[in-house]
Amino acid sequence: MEFAAFAEDAAAIEAESADLAIVESVRDLFEAAGEDLPTVTRFVQGRVFPAHESTTLDIGPALCYEAIARAAGQNVSAADVESRVATVGDVGEVAADYEFGGQRGLGSFGGGGREALTVGEVAAELDTLATLDGSGSQDRKLDVLFGLFNRTDPDEARYLARIVLSEMRIGVGEGTVRDAIAAAFDVPIEAVERALHVSNDYGLVATVARDEGEDGLDDIHLEIGRPVQAMLAQAGTVSEALGDWGRAAVEWKYDGARVQVHYDGDSVSLYSRNMEDVTDPLPEIVSFVETNLGAPAILDGEVVAVDDDGDPLPFQAVLRRFRRKHDVAKAREEVEVELRAFDCLHADGEDLLDTPLTDRHDRLGSLLSAGVAEVAVTDDPDEVAAVETAALDAGHEGIMLKDPESTYSPGRRGKHWLKRKPDVETLDLVATGAEWGEGRRAEFLGTFELSVRTPDGFETIGNVATGITDEELADLTDLLEPHVRSEDGQTVDVAPAVVFEVGYEEIQTSPTYSSGFALRFPRFLGVRADKDLEDADSLARVERLADHAATGSD
Ligand code: AMP
């Protein structure tokens, strides 16, 4: 395909605003692309290489402006180009404004009479650019880029400049490409989407859709050594998780950096959250996996840095290790990293993306003999709170709540994985009642009734039973027993005297308590020994907090 034809289509797509019309134009482009289809699927998104490849062009704006200036002629400097880009705001427009092609080149293509550029040539030249490295490589990159610009007409120059700087901006996102592949080659959108998820390679998926149809797409599987996009989490609450799923898989949210582990039975490769190859900077993870992983697999997890006591270091310390390309041995002396694997996408020849989370976790446990993240599947908010307390005590960020039945959706920020929002506010509430515990905790007061202050006294707002350790229960019993006014079975009436700091996820109006409000997922954070009753939070404050949450104001 001629690059001029690609540029003309790109201009037409850019001029469209309706989504459907854009998909139709991209479909036409794909149908016309012939052997350049893989490249065209990428160029149209402003990409040069498949998303799973770590290769980058590594061309900054300065080099691109220099190449444009050189192609534009003697009266134009890189500074001129830069200042015009600053005014116009788009390198493509600026490039399209110059008259190229008159310059005798130092580059691979001479100036003078323009020879039509093809998409294949542009791709090949950009491939060459990406391989240039070391001393003198900047000059050689400049030559190649100049050679390309020198052969472009204004439309071609516009899109070449944008592709080179990854600023395509013609309104074509991943969804558009997916829909256009389906429309062009008459295959179901879902089949295209699945194949894209497992391969991350638009060029491959488009070609297979065209040449082999739906069956071919169904045959695209995860490949060890080809990273997939990580499944992502959104913020959520324990109430949501337990309300929606009944039970939740609760894991520590490790304070580290995401890693995808690929092991083919022989060698290990590691990828960051952005699918960059981070194998070389992390040799201790490589040898850990070689030692502990029993079969070829693709795992998902977090790399954490630990100090001499095994306590986690801030995640910046981990990131420094990820970025370190040289002197890895020295960096290792400063910060030692470890793996915490929490998911298994592929095990011993079998793709597990569509397998429920708990089964994937079981597979993970059977394959990896150490470094497996613990998971608790529970419907009990107390157990969730206990995991959270342990995670925070160990110096990690908090907890992840996952739908135990959910499949692995690469690249999705869905509601199947929730990172529990930290409490925004806490309340200082007065303990006005309690219940004697049961079994092992029979001699302790548990479940404490909480009240807010009103001008006339105290009104109840809920009970707290979570977040309290056995040790704290004993202390709280000692603290409250002197204030017990009466007992009725297990239930104890306590005179207002002690102030608790309580975390919660939400305040709701509720007929259950005399204040008219209830706390969702209240957790005991501590006793505010420094606070008197008059310092406890008032009903008025609770009303304000509830109001703000409802209107979203602050
Ligand atoms: P955030 O970066 O705040 O969106 O949180 C999601 C990130 O938490 C993931 O990308 C992981 O890097 C990290 N993480 C730590 N522990 C876990 C876990 N058990 N499950 C999933 N992600 C985790």
mmCIF file of C-alpha atoms and ligand atoms in Angstrom, residues 230-234 251-259 273 300-302 340 342 373-374 397 399-400 402 413 417 419, ligand 1:
data_model
loop_
_atom_site.group_PDB
_atom_site.id
_atom_site.type_symbol
_atom_site.label_atom_id
_atom_site.label_comp_id
_atom_site.label_asym_id
_atom_site.label_seq_id
_atom_site.Cartn_x
_atom_site.Cartn_y
_atom_site.Cartn_z
ATOM 1 C CA ALA A 230 -2.594 -6.998 33.381
ATOM 2 C CA MET A 231 -6.070 -7.172 34.876
ATOM 3 C CA LEU A 232 -6.717 -4.017 36.853
ATOM 4 C CA ALA A 233 -8.685 -3.123 39.931
ATOM 5 C CA GLN A 234 -11.049 -0.306 40.781
ATOM 6 C CA GLU A 251 -5.594 -10.790 49.527
ATOM 7 C CA TRP A 252 -3.002 -8.370 50.800
ATOM 8 C CA LYS A 253 -2.432 -5.447 48.492
ATOM 9 C CA TYR A 254 1.334 -5.625 48.347
ATOM 10 C CA ASP A 255 3.220 -2.390 48.132
ATOM 11 C CA GLY A 256 5.460 -3.166 45.197
ATOM 12 C CA ALA A 257 5.395 -3.262 41.421
ATOM 13 C CA ARG A 258 3.370 -5.502 39.148
ATOM 14 C CA VAL A 259 5.185 -8.271 37.339
ATOM 15 C CA ARG A 273 2.740 -3.614 34.137
ATOM 16 C CA ASP A 300 0.788 -12.556 37.690
ATOM 17 C CA GLY A 301 2.109 -10.996 40.838
ATOM 18 C CA GLU A 302 3.864 -8.215 42.614
ATOM 19 C CA ARG A 340 4.459 -12.487 45.633
ATOM 20 C CA PHE A 342 -1.301 -13.958 43.129
ATOM 21 C CA ALA A 373 0.186 -14.756 47.998
ATOM 22 C CA GLU A 374 -2.237 -15.965 50.638
ATOM 23 C CA GLU A 397 -1.073 -0.954 51.414
ATOM 24 C CA ILE A 399 -6.350 -5.353 50.778
ATOM 25 C CA MET A 400 -7.678 -6.437 47.421
ATOM 26 C CA LYS A 402 -11.738 -10.232 44.310
ATOM 27 C CA ARG A 413 -10.351 -2.150 35.152
ATOM 28 C CA TRP A 417 -11.180 -6.773 41.508
ATOM 29 C CA LYS A 419 -8.916 -2.275 45.997
HETATM 30 P P1 AMP B 1 -3.560 0.483 41.904
HETATM 31 O O1 AMP B 1 -2.174 0.570 41.317
HETATM 32 O O2 AMP B 1 -3.758 1.355 43.100
HETATM 33 O O3 AMP B 1 -4.626 0.608 40.844
HETATM 34 O O4 AMP B 1 -3.732 -0.989 42.483
HETATM 35 C C1 AMP B 1 -3.611 -2.096 41.676
HETATM 36 C C2 AMP B 1 -2.211 -2.650 41.794
HETATM 37 O O5 AMP B 1 -2.005 -3.234 43.068
HETATM 38 C C3 AMP B 1 -1.962 -3.792 40.853
HETATM 39 O O6 AMP B 1 -1.644 -3.356 39.568
HETATM 40 C C4 AMP B 1 -0.811 -4.516 41.502
HETATM 41 O O7 AMP B 1 0.413 -3.960 41.054
HETATM 42 C C5 AMP B 1 -0.966 -4.175 42.975
HETATM 43 N N1 AMP B 1 -1.277 -5.349 43.820
HETATM 44 C C6 AMP B 1 -0.692 -5.611 45.004
HETATM 45 N N2 AMP B 1 -1.179 -6.734 45.558
HETATM 46 C C7 AMP B 1 -2.100 -7.221 44.699
HETATM 47 C C8 AMP B 1 -2.959 -8.357 44.712
HETATM 48 N N3 AMP B 1 -2.983 -9.218 45.732
HETATM 49 N N4 AMP B 1 -3.784 -8.521 43.646
HETATM 50 C C9 AMP B 1 -3.782 -7.658 42.618
HETATM 51 N N5 AMP B 1 -3.000 -6.565 42.547
HETATM 52 C C10 AMP B 1 -2.163 -6.336 43.573
#
